[in-house]
Structure formats: structure tokens, C-alpha cells
DNA sequence: GCCTGAGTTATACATTTGGATAATCTCGCG
DNA sequence: CGCGAGATTATCCAAATGTATAACTCAGGC
């Protein structure tokens, strides 16, 4: 009557850590930190709970690793957005803004992850540092793109504009991710481009006409 | 050696419910939903855990009540912002925007609360309805204020502008609450007014000059 | 082909959690 | 001043959680 011991495959440390981290992220995204119990994580990753402790000294370690992986991924996506885009400042800024307002960045799970980790980030110095670094990197990239526009602007103005544009993108990101059914396809991107343009006094919509919703250039 | 039974005071149902709700909110704001255990809530409210069940059938009931109270409070604050302000459309809009960008709305605990409840809201139909109602009420109020501006704008444009302004306010709210040290006093409000004005093509800063940082009219 | 070591599972444990129930204390009312 | 009602506490309980440890099994080296 006692079933045989579950059979398994040995896998590389790399792939096991990755799948445990992925399981953690998806659980936090769906149900918040409280849903990411060791047992739930193990089940989703297809292993038994004990294995977690084999790869992570403690559950907090896994949590931290999952958050760091999240931030790294976001940064990479930001950099990708400028890949292969023209040299014209308006075009580059438009591509950057649009990239933050469509999947995979604009995604219900991403907002859920971000919210789920907020408290852990606030109470953990290590995560706080990771978070601030990622946040400022994004805002600095935005400010650099704004500074490259053919306008006259002093440092204080650039800073204020970067804060405003960043807030606008963040707000649209949250709105669009949380209420995906309330917006027509591409509506969030259009609103984002028009509003950022209005704040900066340039026309971004005209410079993004050649970029489709998927981010690929139309040919 | 056995200490006597802890002495207590009987209080009205109203005040007990209120203090339990307040305790729940502060705990969620500080440490997320996981920090709001029945024992922690009871301790913060100065009662024993069993009392929670006397006033709320289950812990989920208390959680729901705390969220509903939060949303109601936000709505009230939004209405208060328009109290005693002049009739000029620009002035009213400026007051509304500014109210969302200073305490008590702009507050680290408020963002923490919002984030902490996000998953619970997403997975609970009752809370979801409360949330959507509160959200749309805010956005509609904003759209009405925008529509009152002396400009020409069709319905589609008004909708898009309301979405954009709402996102901007939300984003600044999050940024300002999470990184309070990064901004000079009033900087968030100034940026918000200027940016909303830019999006709508009106000058809100001029019409808010008579409103100080505390929201009281200067005399 | 076996045998050793590391990857993986199974089991156990102390703690914490939300919930249930009975005992007890407070306070308004006669 | 007594007393009854119900507000509040104390105690108990089953389930879930993170962690520790022992047992097993897969894979490569001799």
C-alpha cells in the first residue's frame, strides 16, 4: 500500500535555481508573498520542499534571489528597447516609452510581483539597495533620452521632466496592467506617447508611426 | 504565580471595530498582509485575539472591512479637496491634483496599504467591486474637472486626458511616497501641476499660486 | 558492473496561524 | 447594592509553515 519513492531526474544547479526562482515569482505575482510557501514553490517547480533548502540556505535567500532576478530582467528589457532603433532622439525616446507600455513589461503579473515585493523590499536593506539602483537606472536612462532632444533645457528642468515622465509611465503601467480590459489595444501606448510629448513639448507620435504595437519595425 | 486576568474596559462596538480596522491597516501598511495576523492586530489594538472574532465573523471579514474603510477614506479626502475652493475651473482642478500629492494621501503607509491589498483585491470579487468603484469615481471626478476647462475637447479626448492625468498623479503618488527623501518639499506638487497643465494645455501653476502647501488658502 | 558522492526525497519537529469554546469580568439597570 | 447580559479574556485545537535530518537514488569514475 505504501507507494514507491517518487522518481526524479538530476539537473544542473543552474536550471534548478532558475526553476525555483521562476516558481517563486509566478506565485508571488498571482497571490502575493503569502502564496509563496515553500511547499507551493516546490510543487510548482516539480520538486519536493526539501530541495529548496539544498539550493538556498533559507527561504528568504530564495525570495531575495527571485527579486534580484526580476530587477535584472526589467533592466535588460529596457536596454533591448533601444536596440536597433534609429539615432533620432525623438525616435529613441518614443521607443523607450512604448517599450514600457506593452508586454512583457505591461503585464498583470509584473505589477503583482512588484506590489508583492514592496514590503519585503522596504524591510530588507539588501533588497532596498537593489531596488533603488534599478529604479534610478531607469530614470537616468529616461533623463538621458530627454536631454538628447533638440531643445533648450537646464539641469533642474531635465530632472523635473524625467520625474514626471517616469511617473506617467509608471502610472500607465499600473493602470494598463491592472485593468487590461478597459483599454483598446495600443491605447495605453498612444496616450503615453502623446502625454510624454506634451510634457516635453515634442511630438513623439509622429516619430513612432513606423513602430508597430509589437515593437518591430514595419517594413 | 499565576497572574490575574487582565483587566479591560468595555467599549462601544463602533470604537472597537474602528480600532481593530485601524490596527489592521497600519500593520498591512508596514509589513504587508503577512504581518497582519490576528495576534498582531489584537496586540496593536490593545485587546486579546479572541475579541476579533466577536466583532468580525472571520479574519477575512476584518480584512475586507479594513479595505473598504480605506477606500471610503480616500474618496472623502478627494471630496474635501474641492471644499471651499473657488469656482474657476483651473483653480478647482489644481486643488484636486495638489490634494492627491500631499499628505495624508501622499504617504508611505498609504502606498504600502495599497500594494498590500492588491492581491487580496484581485482574488476577492467583493473587494474587486469596491476597488473598481473607487477607482472609477476618482477618474470620473478628474474627467469632470477637465471637461469644465475653457477648451474645446470631444469625449474621446477627455477620456484619454483623464487616463493620462490619473496615471501621472498615481505615478507621482507612488514615487513621492516611496522615496520621500528624494524630493524637495512641494516639488512633487509643482511637477504634478505643471505636467497636468502641459497635457491639457492650460497653466495650472498660475491658478494654484494662492494655495499653500498645506492646502489652506493664504490670507 | 559496482560503488561512491551528490542530488533528491521522505519524514519529523517546533512554531505560528486562524478558529472554537468556556470561563470571567465589566457595566447599565432595577 | 445586587444582578444579569454580553463584552472580553483565557485556553485549547487542528492545520499550515519554515527548518532540520535521515534515507534513498541517480549518475559518472574506476
GROMACS .gro file of C-alpha atoms (C1' of nucleotides) in nm:
model
  498
    1UNK     CA    1   0.000   0.000   0.000
    2UNK     CA    2   0.293   0.236   0.050
    3UNK     CA    3   0.370   0.394  -0.282
    4UNK     CA    4   0.727   0.381  -0.407
    5UNK     CA    5   0.956   0.673  -0.368
    6UNK     CA    6   0.892   0.934  -0.632
    7UNK     CA    7   1.140   0.913  -0.914
    8UNK     CA    8   1.332   1.214  -1.035
    9UNK     CA    9   1.600   1.345  -1.263
   10UNK     CA   10   1.917   1.514  -1.153
   11UNK     CA   11   1.951   1.858  -1.303
   12UNK     CA   12   2.215   2.124  -1.311
   13UNK     CA   13   2.233   2.368  -1.027
   14UNK     CA   14   2.168   2.646  -1.273
   15UNK     CA   15   1.844   2.506  -1.406
   16UNK     CA   16   1.716   2.408  -1.063
   17UNK     CA   17   1.779   2.752  -0.920
   18UNK     CA   18   1.615   2.907  -1.223
   19UNK     CA   19   1.303   2.696  -1.197
   20UNK     CA   20   1.272   2.757  -0.825
   21UNK     CA   21   1.307   3.130  -0.883
   22UNK     CA   22   1.052   3.121  -1.161
   23UNK     CA   23   0.810   2.928  -0.944
   24UNK     CA   24   0.854   3.180  -0.665
   25UNK     CA   25   0.793   3.474  -0.897
   26UNK     CA   26   0.481   3.332  -1.051
   27UNK     CA   27   0.335   3.252  -0.711
   28UNK     CA   28   0.408   3.597  -0.573
   29UNK     CA   29   0.266   3.754  -0.886
   30UNK     CA   30  -0.057   3.558  -0.857
   31UNK     CA   31  -0.126   3.553  -0.489
   32UNK     CA   32   0.121   3.777  -0.313
   33UNK     CA   33   0.404   3.680  -0.080
   34UNK     CA   34   0.172   3.474   0.136
   35UNK     CA   35   0.108   3.239  -0.153
   36UNK     CA   36   0.476   3.165  -0.199
   37UNK     CA   37   0.518   2.899   0.069
   38UNK     CA   38   0.800   2.651   0.042
   39UNK     CA   39   0.553   2.376  -0.035
   40UNK     CA   40   0.375   2.571  -0.307
   41UNK     CA   41   0.704   2.675  -0.463
   42UNK     CA   42   0.831   2.319  -0.462
   43UNK     CA   43   0.509   2.187  -0.611
   44UNK     CA   44   0.514   2.440  -0.892
   45UNK     CA   45   0.878   2.370  -0.965
   46UNK     CA   46   0.805   1.999  -0.969
   47UNK     CA   47   1.027   1.908  -0.675
   48UNK     CA   48   0.984   1.834  -0.308
   49UNK     CA   49   1.011   2.111  -0.046
   50UNK     CA   50   1.335   1.986   0.096
   51UNK     CA   51   1.518   2.060  -0.225
   52UNK     CA   52   1.472   2.431  -0.177
   53UNK     CA   53   1.699   2.420   0.120
   54UNK     CA   54   1.956   2.238  -0.086
   55UNK     CA   55   1.992   2.533  -0.322
   56UNK     CA   56   1.905   2.820  -0.093
   57UNK     CA   57   2.023   2.842   0.263
   58UNK     CA   58   1.688   2.979   0.370
   59UNK     CA   59   1.358   3.077   0.219
   60UNK     CA   60   1.450   3.443   0.246
   61UNK     CA   61   1.750   3.370   0.030
   62UNK     CA   62   1.525   3.233  -0.240
   63UNK     CA   63   1.296   3.532  -0.208
   64UNK     CA   64   1.586   3.771  -0.246
   65UNK     CA   65   1.721   3.583  -0.544
   66UNK     CA   66   1.380   3.598  -0.708
   67UNK     CA   67   1.358   3.973  -0.661
   68UNK     CA   68   1.707   4.035  -0.790
   69UNK     CA   69   1.631   3.823  -1.094
   70UNK     CA   70   1.319   4.030  -1.151
   71UNK     CA   71   1.504   4.360  -1.143
   72UNK     CA   72   1.777   4.232  -1.371
   73UNK     CA   73   1.517   4.120  -1.620
   74UNK     CA   74   1.349   4.460  -1.620
   75UNK     CA   75   1.676   4.636  -1.685
   76UNK     CA   76   1.755   4.407  -1.974
   77UNK     CA   77   1.419   4.475  -2.132
   78UNK     CA   78   1.478   4.848  -2.108
   79UNK     CA   79   1.808   4.815  -2.286
   80UNK     CA   80   1.656   4.590  -2.550
   81UNK     CA   81   1.406   4.860  -2.638
   82UNK     CA   82   1.678   5.083  -2.777
   83UNK     CA   83   1.832   4.801  -2.975
   84UNK     CA   84   1.814   4.856  -3.350
   85UNK     CA   85   1.625   5.183  -3.325
   86UNK     CA   86   1.734   5.486  -3.522
   87UNK     CA   87   1.957   5.767  -3.397
   88UNK     CA   88   1.695   6.040  -3.397
   89UNK     CA   89   1.635   6.150  -3.035
   90UNK     CA   90   1.257   6.164  -3.064
   91UNK     CA   91   1.250   5.819  -3.214
   92UNK     CA   92   1.466   5.670  -2.943
   93UNK     CA   93   1.261   5.827  -2.666
   94UNK     CA   94   0.938   5.710  -2.827
   95UNK     CA   95   1.071   5.357  -2.849
   96UNK     CA   96   1.175   5.363  -2.486
   97UNK     CA   97   0.840   5.491  -2.366
   98UNK     CA   98   0.645   5.246  -2.579
   99UNK     CA   99   0.854   4.952  -2.462
  100UNK     CA  100   0.748   5.015  -2.105
  101UNK     CA  101   0.382   5.020  -2.200
  102UNK     CA  102   0.339   4.689  -2.378
  103UNK     CA  103   0.401   4.328  -2.283
  104UNK     CA  104   0.606   4.180  -2.138
  105UNK     CA  105   0.659   4.487  -1.922
  106UNK     CA  106   0.294   4.587  -1.925
  107UNK     CA  107   0.166   4.274  -1.764
  108UNK     CA  108  -0.064   4.195  -1.480
  109UNK     CA  109   0.182   3.952  -1.328
  110UNK     CA  110   0.460   4.210  -1.333
  111UNK     CA  111   0.257   4.460  -1.133
  112UNK     CA  112   0.156   4.185  -0.895
  113UNK     CA  113   0.518   4.093  -0.845
  114UNK     CA  114   0.618   4.450  -0.788
  115UNK     CA  115   0.345   4.506  -0.532
  116UNK     CA  116   0.406   4.174  -0.365
  117UNK     CA  117   0.769   4.253  -0.306
  118UNK     CA  118   0.719   4.609  -0.193
  119UNK     CA  119   0.713   4.540   0.177
  120UNK     CA  120   0.991   4.292   0.165
  121UNK     CA  121   1.198   4.549  -0.020
  122UNK     CA  122   1.123   4.815   0.235
  123UNK     CA  123   1.228   4.600   0.525
  124UNK     CA  124   1.538   4.442   0.377
  125UNK     CA  125   1.843   4.664   0.328
  126UNK     CA  126   1.987   4.437   0.062
  127UNK     CA  127   1.672   4.443  -0.148
  128UNK     CA  128   1.633   4.815  -0.088
  129UNK     CA  129   1.967   4.877  -0.248
  130UNK     CA  130   1.886   4.653  -0.543
  131UNK     CA  131   1.559   4.834  -0.585
  132UNK     CA  132   1.695   5.187  -0.569
  133UNK     CA  133   1.970   5.102  -0.812
  134UNK     CA  134   1.724   4.961  -1.064
  135UNK     CA  135   1.484   5.249  -1.022
  136UNK     CA  136   1.742   5.521  -1.068
  137UNK     CA  137   1.896   5.341  -1.362
  138UNK     CA  138   1.563   5.355  -1.537
  139UNK     CA  139   1.501   5.718  -1.456
  140UNK     CA  140   1.853   5.816  -1.557
  141UNK     CA  141   1.812   5.641  -1.889
  142UNK     CA  142   1.491   5.834  -1.940
  143UNK     CA  143   1.656   6.162  -1.845
  144UNK     CA  144   1.941   6.097  -2.087
  145UNK     CA  145   1.696   6.041  -2.370
  146UNK     CA  146   1.513   6.359  -2.278
  147UNK     CA  147   1.837   6.555  -2.264
  148UNK     CA  148   1.919   6.443  -2.614
  149UNK     CA  149   1.611   6.612  -2.756
  150UNK     CA  150   1.674   6.920  -2.971
  151UNK     CA  151   1.555   7.169  -2.712
  152UNK     CA  152   1.696   7.406  -2.459
  153UNK     CA  153   1.668   7.285  -2.102
  154UNK     CA  154   1.871   7.327  -1.786
  155UNK     CA  155   1.951   7.054  -1.538
  156UNK     CA  156   1.669   7.133  -1.298
  157UNK     CA  157   1.415   7.123  -1.575
  158UNK     CA  158   1.551   6.795  -1.706
  159UNK     CA  159   1.528   6.641  -1.363
  160UNK     CA  160   1.168   6.754  -1.316
  161UNK     CA  161   1.071   6.631  -1.660
  162UNK     CA  162   1.231   6.293  -1.603
  163UNK     CA  163   1.043   6.256  -1.277
  164UNK     CA  164   0.717   6.350  -1.443
  165UNK     CA  165   0.762   6.122  -1.743
  166UNK     CA  166   0.873   5.838  -1.524
  167UNK     CA  167   0.567   5.881  -1.304
  168UNK     CA  168   0.342   5.893  -1.607
  169UNK     CA  169   0.487   5.573  -1.748
  170UNK     CA  170   0.462   5.404  -1.410
  171UNK     CA  171   0.104   5.512  -1.363
  172UNK     CA  172   0.001   5.395  -1.708
  173UNK     CA  173   0.188   5.073  -1.649
  174UNK     CA  174  -0.014   5.006  -1.337
  175UNK     CA  175  -0.345   5.113  -1.486
  176UNK     CA  176  -0.296   4.917  -1.802
  177UNK     CA  177  -0.180   4.607  -1.624
  178UNK     CA  178  -0.447   4.605  -1.359
  179UNK     CA  179  -0.742   4.685  -1.584
  180UNK     CA  180  -0.635   4.536  -1.916
  181UNK     CA  181  -0.992   4.509  -2.037
  182UNK     CA  182  -1.056   4.881  -2.003
  183UNK     CA  183  -0.828   4.988  -2.285
  184UNK     CA  184  -0.821   4.931  -2.656
  185UNK     CA  185  -0.509   4.764  -2.797
  186UNK     CA  186  -0.235   5.019  -2.819
  187UNK     CA  187  -0.441   5.284  -2.646
  188UNK     CA  188  -0.208   5.297  -2.347
  189UNK     CA  189   0.093   5.342  -2.573
  190UNK     CA  190  -0.073   5.618  -2.770
  191UNK     CA  191  -0.175   5.801  -2.455
  192UNK     CA  192   0.173   5.759  -2.314
  193UNK     CA  193   0.346   5.894  -2.621
  194UNK     CA  194   0.111   6.189  -2.657
  195UNK     CA  195   0.135   6.281  -2.289
  196UNK     CA  196   0.512   6.249  -2.263
  197UNK     CA  197   0.531   6.457  -2.579
  198UNK     CA  198   0.305   6.721  -2.428
  199UNK     CA  199   0.513   6.740  -2.112
  200UNK     CA  200   0.834   6.780  -2.312
  201UNK     CA  201   0.696   6.992  -2.592
  202UNK     CA  202   0.778   6.750  -2.873
  203UNK     CA  203   0.568   6.528  -3.095
  204UNK     CA  204   0.652   6.168  -3.020
  205UNK     CA  205   0.357   6.018  -3.202
  206UNK     CA  206   0.493   6.133  -3.534
  207UNK     CA  207   0.825   5.968  -3.462
  208UNK     CA  208   0.677   5.640  -3.357
  209UNK     CA  209   0.446   5.597  -3.653
  210UNK     CA  210   0.684   5.347  -3.803
  211UNK     CA  211   0.692   5.132  -3.492
  212UNK     CA  212   0.411   4.884  -3.465
  213UNK     CA  213   0.249   4.760  -3.147
  214UNK     CA  214   0.479   4.466  -3.127
  215UNK     CA  215   0.785   4.679  -3.124
  216UNK     CA  216   0.908   4.553  -3.457
  217UNK     CA  217   0.970   4.795  -3.735
  218UNK     CA  218   0.723   4.770  -4.017
  219UNK     CA  219   0.889   4.705  -4.349
  220UNK     CA  220   0.246   3.269   4.035
  221UNK     CA  221  -0.048   3.282   3.800
  222UNK     CA  222  -0.112   3.642   3.718
  223UNK     CA  223  -0.466   3.771   3.748
  224UNK     CA  224  -0.690   3.801   3.449
  225UNK     CA  225  -0.608   4.109   3.252
  226UNK     CA  226  -0.848   4.391   3.324
  227UNK     CA  227  -1.024   4.576   3.049
  228UNK     CA  228  -1.281   4.838   2.961
  229UNK     CA  229  -1.597   4.778   2.768
  230UNK     CA  230  -1.620   4.995   2.465
  231UNK     CA  231  -1.879   5.067   2.204
  232UNK     CA  232  -1.899   4.837   1.908
  233UNK     CA  233  -1.821   5.132   1.687
  234UNK     CA  234  -1.497   5.221   1.857
  235UNK     CA  235  -1.381   4.861   1.885
  236UNK     CA  236  -1.441   4.794   1.518
  237UNK     CA  237  -1.266   5.117   1.430
  238UNK     CA  238  -0.959   5.040   1.636
  239UNK     CA  239  -0.937   4.687   1.500
  240UNK     CA  240  -0.962   4.821   1.148
  241UNK     CA  241  -0.700   5.086   1.219
  242UNK     CA  242  -0.468   4.825   1.365
  243UNK     CA  243  -0.513   4.607   1.060
  244UNK     CA  244  -0.441   4.891   0.824
  245UNK     CA  245  -0.129   5.004   0.999
  246UNK     CA  246   0.008   4.651   1.008
  247UNK     CA  247  -0.061   4.590   0.641
  248UNK     CA  248   0.091   4.924   0.557
  249UNK     CA  249   0.410   4.846   0.746
  250UNK     CA  250   0.468   4.483   0.676
  251UNK     CA  251   0.222   4.366   0.418
  252UNK     CA  252  -0.066   4.124   0.457
  253UNK     CA  253   0.156   3.864   0.618
  254UNK     CA  254   0.220   4.096   0.910
  255UNK     CA  255  -0.148   4.136   0.984
  256UNK     CA  256  -0.201   3.823   1.187
  257UNK     CA  257  -0.489   3.807   1.431
  258UNK     CA  258  -0.247   3.816   1.719
  259UNK     CA  259  -0.057   4.116   1.589
  260UNK     CA  260  -0.378   4.302   1.516
  261UNK     CA  261  -0.513   4.230   1.860
  262UNK     CA  262  -0.191   4.337   2.026
  263UNK     CA  263  -0.183   4.665   1.837
  264UNK     CA  264  -0.546   4.733   1.916
  265UNK     CA  265  -0.481   4.656   2.279
  266UNK     CA  266  -0.712   4.357   2.305
  267UNK     CA  267  -0.681   3.981   2.301
  268UNK     CA  268  -0.709   3.784   1.977
  269UNK     CA  269  -1.040   3.629   2.062
  270UNK     CA  270  -1.213   3.964   2.055
  271UNK     CA  271  -1.160   3.991   1.683
  272UNK     CA  272  -1.394   3.704   1.632
  273UNK     CA  273  -1.650   3.876   1.847
  274UNK     CA  274  -1.675   4.168   1.607
  275UNK     CA  275  -1.585   4.002   1.280
  276UNK     CA  276  -1.710   3.662   1.181
  277UNK     CA  277  -1.375   3.576   1.029
  278UNK     CA  278  -1.040   3.737   0.970
  279UNK     CA  279  -1.126   3.785   0.606
  280UNK     CA  280  -1.422   3.990   0.716
  281UNK     CA  281  -1.194   4.219   0.910
  282UNK     CA  282  -0.960   4.243   0.615
  283UNK     CA  283  -1.243   4.337   0.385
  284UNK     CA  284  -1.376   4.593   0.629
  285UNK     CA  285  -1.030   4.748   0.654
  286UNK     CA  286  -1.002   4.778   0.279
  287UNK     CA  287  -1.347   4.926   0.239
  288UNK     CA  288  -1.269   5.177   0.511
  289UNK     CA  289  -0.953   5.268   0.325
  290UNK     CA  290  -1.133   5.332   0.000
  291UNK     CA  291  -1.403   5.535   0.169
  292UNK     CA  292  -1.141   5.747   0.337
  293UNK     CA  293  -0.968   5.816   0.007
  294UNK     CA  294  -1.291   5.921  -0.156
  295UNK     CA  295  -1.370   6.156   0.129
  296UNK     CA  296  -1.032   6.318   0.103
  297UNK     CA  297  -1.085   6.376  -0.267
  298UNK     CA  298  -1.416   6.546  -0.200
  299UNK     CA  299  -1.263   6.755   0.078
  300UNK     CA  300  -1.009   6.892  -0.165
  301UNK     CA  301  -1.278   7.077  -0.355
  302UNK     CA  302  -1.433   7.216  -0.040
  303UNK     CA  303  -1.411   7.591  -0.014
  304UNK     CA  304  -1.218   7.632  -0.335
  305UNK     CA  305  -1.322   7.888  -0.592
  306UNK     CA  306  -1.541   7.828  -0.895
  307UNK     CA  307  -1.277   7.882  -1.160
  308UNK     CA  308  -1.219   7.550  -1.342
  309UNK     CA  309  -0.842   7.577  -1.346
  310UNK     CA  310  -0.837   7.652  -0.977
  311UNK     CA  311  -1.058   7.357  -0.891
  312UNK     CA  312  -0.854   7.118  -1.100
  313UNK     CA  313  -0.532   7.245  -0.949
  314UNK     CA  314  -0.669   7.194  -0.598
  315UNK     CA  315  -0.777   6.840  -0.683
  316UNK     CA  316  -0.441   6.747  -0.829
  317UNK     CA  317  -0.248   6.901  -0.544
  318UNK     CA  318  -0.462   6.726  -0.283
  319UNK     CA  319  -0.357   6.390  -0.419
  320UNK     CA  320   0.008   6.479  -0.398
  321UNK     CA  321   0.049   6.585  -0.038
  322UNK     CA  322  -0.016   6.415   0.293
  323UNK     CA  323  -0.225   6.245   0.405
  324UNK     CA  324  -0.278   6.099   0.060
  325UNK     CA  325   0.088   6.116  -0.034
  326UNK     CA  326   0.211   5.892   0.241
  327UNK     CA  327   0.438   5.592   0.257
  328UNK     CA  328   0.184   5.396   0.459
  329UNK     CA  329  -0.088   5.460   0.205
  330UNK     CA  330   0.116   5.313  -0.078
  331UNK     CA  331   0.208   5.022   0.141
  332UNK     CA  332  -0.156   4.962   0.215
  333UNK     CA  333  -0.249   4.983  -0.149
  334UNK     CA  334   0.020   4.738  -0.251
  335UNK     CA  335  -0.051   4.506   0.037
  336UNK     CA  336  -0.413   4.474  -0.058
  337UNK     CA  337  -0.358   4.438  -0.430
  338UNK     CA  338  -0.359   4.061  -0.440
  339UNK     CA  339  -0.639   4.027  -0.197
  340UNK     CA  340  -0.841   4.265  -0.413
  341UNK     CA  341  -0.765   4.069  -0.725
  342UNK     CA  342  -0.877   3.742  -0.576
  343UNK     CA  343  -1.188   3.859  -0.395
  344UNK     CA  344  -1.489   3.958  -0.607
  345UNK     CA  345  -1.632   4.174  -0.331
  346UNK     CA  346  -1.315   4.375  -0.290
  347UNK     CA  347  -1.270   4.392  -0.663
  348UNK     CA  348  -1.601   4.567  -0.696
  349UNK     CA  349  -1.521   4.808  -0.414
  350UNK     CA  350  -1.189   4.882  -0.578
  351UNK     CA  351  -1.320   4.943  -0.928
  352UNK     CA  352  -1.594   5.167  -0.795
  353UNK     CA  353  -1.348   5.378  -0.601
  354UNK     CA  354  -1.103   5.395  -0.887
  355UNK     CA  355  -1.356   5.500  -1.146
  356UNK     CA  356  -1.511   5.752  -0.911
  357UNK     CA  357  -1.175   5.920  -0.881
  358UNK     CA  358  -1.110   5.915  -1.253
  359UNK     CA  359  -1.458   6.041  -1.331
  360UNK     CA  360  -1.416   6.326  -1.088
  361UNK     CA  361  -1.092   6.412  -1.262
  362UNK     CA  362  -1.253   6.392  -1.605
  363UNK     CA  363  -1.537   6.619  -1.494
  364UNK     CA  364  -1.289   6.879  -1.376
  365UNK     CA  365  -1.103   6.853  -1.705
  366UNK     CA  366  -1.424   6.884  -1.904
  367UNK     CA  367  -1.504   7.206  -1.721
  368UNK     CA  368  -1.191   7.374  -1.853
  369UNK     CA  369  -1.249   7.650  -2.106
  370UNK     CA  370  -1.130   7.449  -2.405
  371UNK     CA  371  -1.272   7.253  -2.692
  372UNK     CA  372  -1.249   6.878  -2.649
  373UNK     CA  373  -1.455   6.582  -2.759
  374UNK     CA  374  -1.541   6.284  -2.544
  375UNK     CA  375  -1.261   6.061  -2.668
  376UNK     CA  376  -1.003   6.326  -2.597
  377UNK     CA  377  -1.142   6.386  -2.249
  378UNK     CA  378  -1.124   6.018  -2.172
  379UNK     CA  379  -0.765   5.991  -2.288
  380UNK     CA  380  -0.665   6.301  -2.096
  381UNK     CA  381  -0.831   6.175  -1.779
  382UNK     CA  382  -0.646   5.845  -1.810
  383UNK     CA  383  -0.317   6.022  -1.863
  384UNK     CA  384  -0.363   6.270  -1.577
  385UNK     CA  385  -0.478   5.997  -1.346
  386UNK     CA  386  -0.175   5.787  -1.432
  387UNK     CA  387   0.054   6.082  -1.378
  388UNK     CA  388  -0.094   6.155  -1.037
  389UNK     CA  389  -0.074   5.788  -0.942
  390UNK     CA  390   0.284   5.760  -1.054
  391UNK     CA  391   0.390   6.071  -0.867
  392UNK     CA  392   0.199   5.947  -0.566
  393UNK     CA  393   0.396   5.625  -0.565
  394UNK     CA  394   0.731   5.790  -0.635
  395UNK     CA  395   0.681   6.059  -0.376
  396UNK     CA  396   0.560   5.818  -0.112
  397UNK     CA  397   0.825   5.556  -0.164
  398UNK     CA  398   1.122   5.788  -0.190
  399UNK     CA  399   1.016   6.083   0.024
  400UNK     CA  400   1.373   6.190   0.080
  401UNK     CA  401   1.441   6.236  -0.288
  402UNK     CA  402   1.220   6.537  -0.335
  403UNK     CA  403   1.216   6.888  -0.202
  404UNK     CA  404   0.903   6.995  -0.014
  405UNK     CA  405   0.632   7.075  -0.262
  406UNK     CA  406   0.840   6.956  -0.554
  407UNK     CA  407   0.604   6.672  -0.632
  408UNK     CA  408   0.306   6.907  -0.632
  409UNK     CA  409   0.479   7.154  -0.859
  410UNK     CA  410   0.579   6.883  -1.102
  411UNK     CA  411   0.228   6.741  -1.096
  412UNK     CA  412   0.061   7.073  -1.165
  413UNK     CA  413   0.300   7.166  -1.441
  414UNK     CA  414   0.273   6.827  -1.611
  415UNK     CA  415  -0.104   6.800  -1.589
  416UNK     CA  416  -0.119   7.151  -1.725
  417UNK     CA  417   0.109   7.057  -2.011
  418UNK     CA  418  -0.101   6.757  -2.101
  419UNK     CA  419  -0.419   6.965  -2.101
  420UNK     CA  420  -0.275   7.280  -2.249
  421UNK     CA  421  -0.357   7.505  -1.952
  422UNK     CA  422  -0.148   7.674  -1.688
  423UNK     CA  423  -0.238   7.525  -1.352
  424UNK     CA  424   0.057   7.665  -1.162
  425UNK     CA  425  -0.073   8.018  -1.208
  426UNK     CA  426  -0.407   7.917  -1.064
  427UNK     CA  427  -0.266   7.743  -0.764
  428UNK     CA  428  -0.033   8.021  -0.658
  429UNK     CA  429  -0.273   8.119  -0.386
  430UNK     CA  430  -0.287   7.769  -0.242
  431UNK     CA  431  -0.009   7.687   0.000
  432UNK     CA  432   0.147   7.351   0.056
  433UNK     CA  433  -0.088   7.269   0.337
  434UNK     CA  434  -0.392   7.313   0.121
  435UNK     CA  435  -0.516   7.615   0.313
  436UNK     CA  436  -0.572   7.937   0.132
  437UNK     CA  437  -0.324   8.205   0.222
  438UNK     CA  438  -0.492   8.515   0.352
  439DG     C1'  439   2.946  -0.362  -1.328
  440DC     C1'  440   2.973  -0.168  -0.886
  441DC     C1'  441   3.038   0.196  -0.580
  442DT     C1'  442   3.084   0.643  -0.405
  443DG     C1'  443   2.912   1.110  -0.375
  444DA     C1'  444   2.592   1.439  -0.454
  445DG     C1'  445   2.109   1.540  -0.586
  446DT     C1'  446   1.663   1.443  -0.424
  447DT     C1'  447   1.301   1.266  -0.142
  448DA     C1'  448   1.068   1.142   0.288
  449DT     C1'  449   0.984   1.223   0.749
  450DA     C1'  450   0.987   1.465   1.168
  451DC     C1'  451   0.958   1.884   1.457
  452DA     C1'  452   0.885   2.327   1.674
  453DT     C1'  453   0.641   2.742   1.583
  454DT     C1'  454   0.279   3.018   1.415
  455DT     C1'  455  -0.159   3.073   1.233
  456DG     C1'  456  -0.684   3.119   1.228
  457DG     C1'  457  -1.054   2.946   1.467
  458DA     C1'  458  -1.360   2.749   1.861
  459DT     C1'  459  -1.527   2.735   2.329
  460DA     C1'  460  -1.580   2.813   2.806
  461DA     C1'  461  -1.478   3.098   3.194
  462DT     C1'  462  -1.481   3.562   3.383
  463DC     C1'  463  -1.518   4.037   3.430
  464DT     C1'  464  -1.743   4.495   3.337
  465DC     C1'  465  -2.128   4.793   3.342
  466DG     C1'  466  -2.605   4.951   3.299
  467DC     C1'  467  -3.029   4.876   3.525
  468DG     C1'  468  -3.357   4.775   3.874
  469DC     C1'  469  -2.636   4.742   4.608
  470DG     C1'  470  -2.705   4.318   4.363
  471DC     C1'  471  -2.750   4.111   3.928
  472DG     C1'  472  -2.794   3.972   3.470
  473DA     C1'  473  -2.628   4.032   2.997
  474DG     C1'  474  -2.286   4.044   2.698
  475DA     C1'  475  -1.820   4.215   2.618
  476DT     C1'  476  -1.369   4.037   2.693
  477DT     C1'  477  -1.030   3.711   2.817
  478DA     C1'  478  -0.804   3.257   2.868
  479DT     C1'  479  -0.733   2.823   2.690
  480DC     C1'  480  -0.740   2.479   2.357
  481DC     C1'  481  -0.711   2.282   1.880
  482DA     C1'  482  -0.616   2.147   1.409
  483DA     C1'  483  -0.381   2.296   1.015
  484DA     C1'  484  -0.005   2.521   0.787
  485DT     C1'  485   0.457   2.693   0.783
  486DG     C1'  486   0.981   2.701   0.776
  487DT     C1'  487   1.351   2.419   0.901
  488DA     C1'  488   1.630   2.011   1.020
  489DT     C1'  489   1.779   1.543   0.935
  490DA     C1'  490   1.791   1.087   0.770
  491DA     C1'  491   1.710   0.779   0.388
  492DC     C1'  492   1.722   0.683  -0.083
  493DT     C1'  493   1.855   0.701  -0.578
  494DC     C1'  494   2.055   0.866  -0.980
  495DA     C1'  495   2.495   0.931  -1.247
  496DG     C1'  496   2.969   0.918  -1.352
  497DG     C1'  497   3.457   0.709  -1.250
  498DC     C1'  498   3.736   0.314  -1.174
   0.00000   0.00000   0.00000
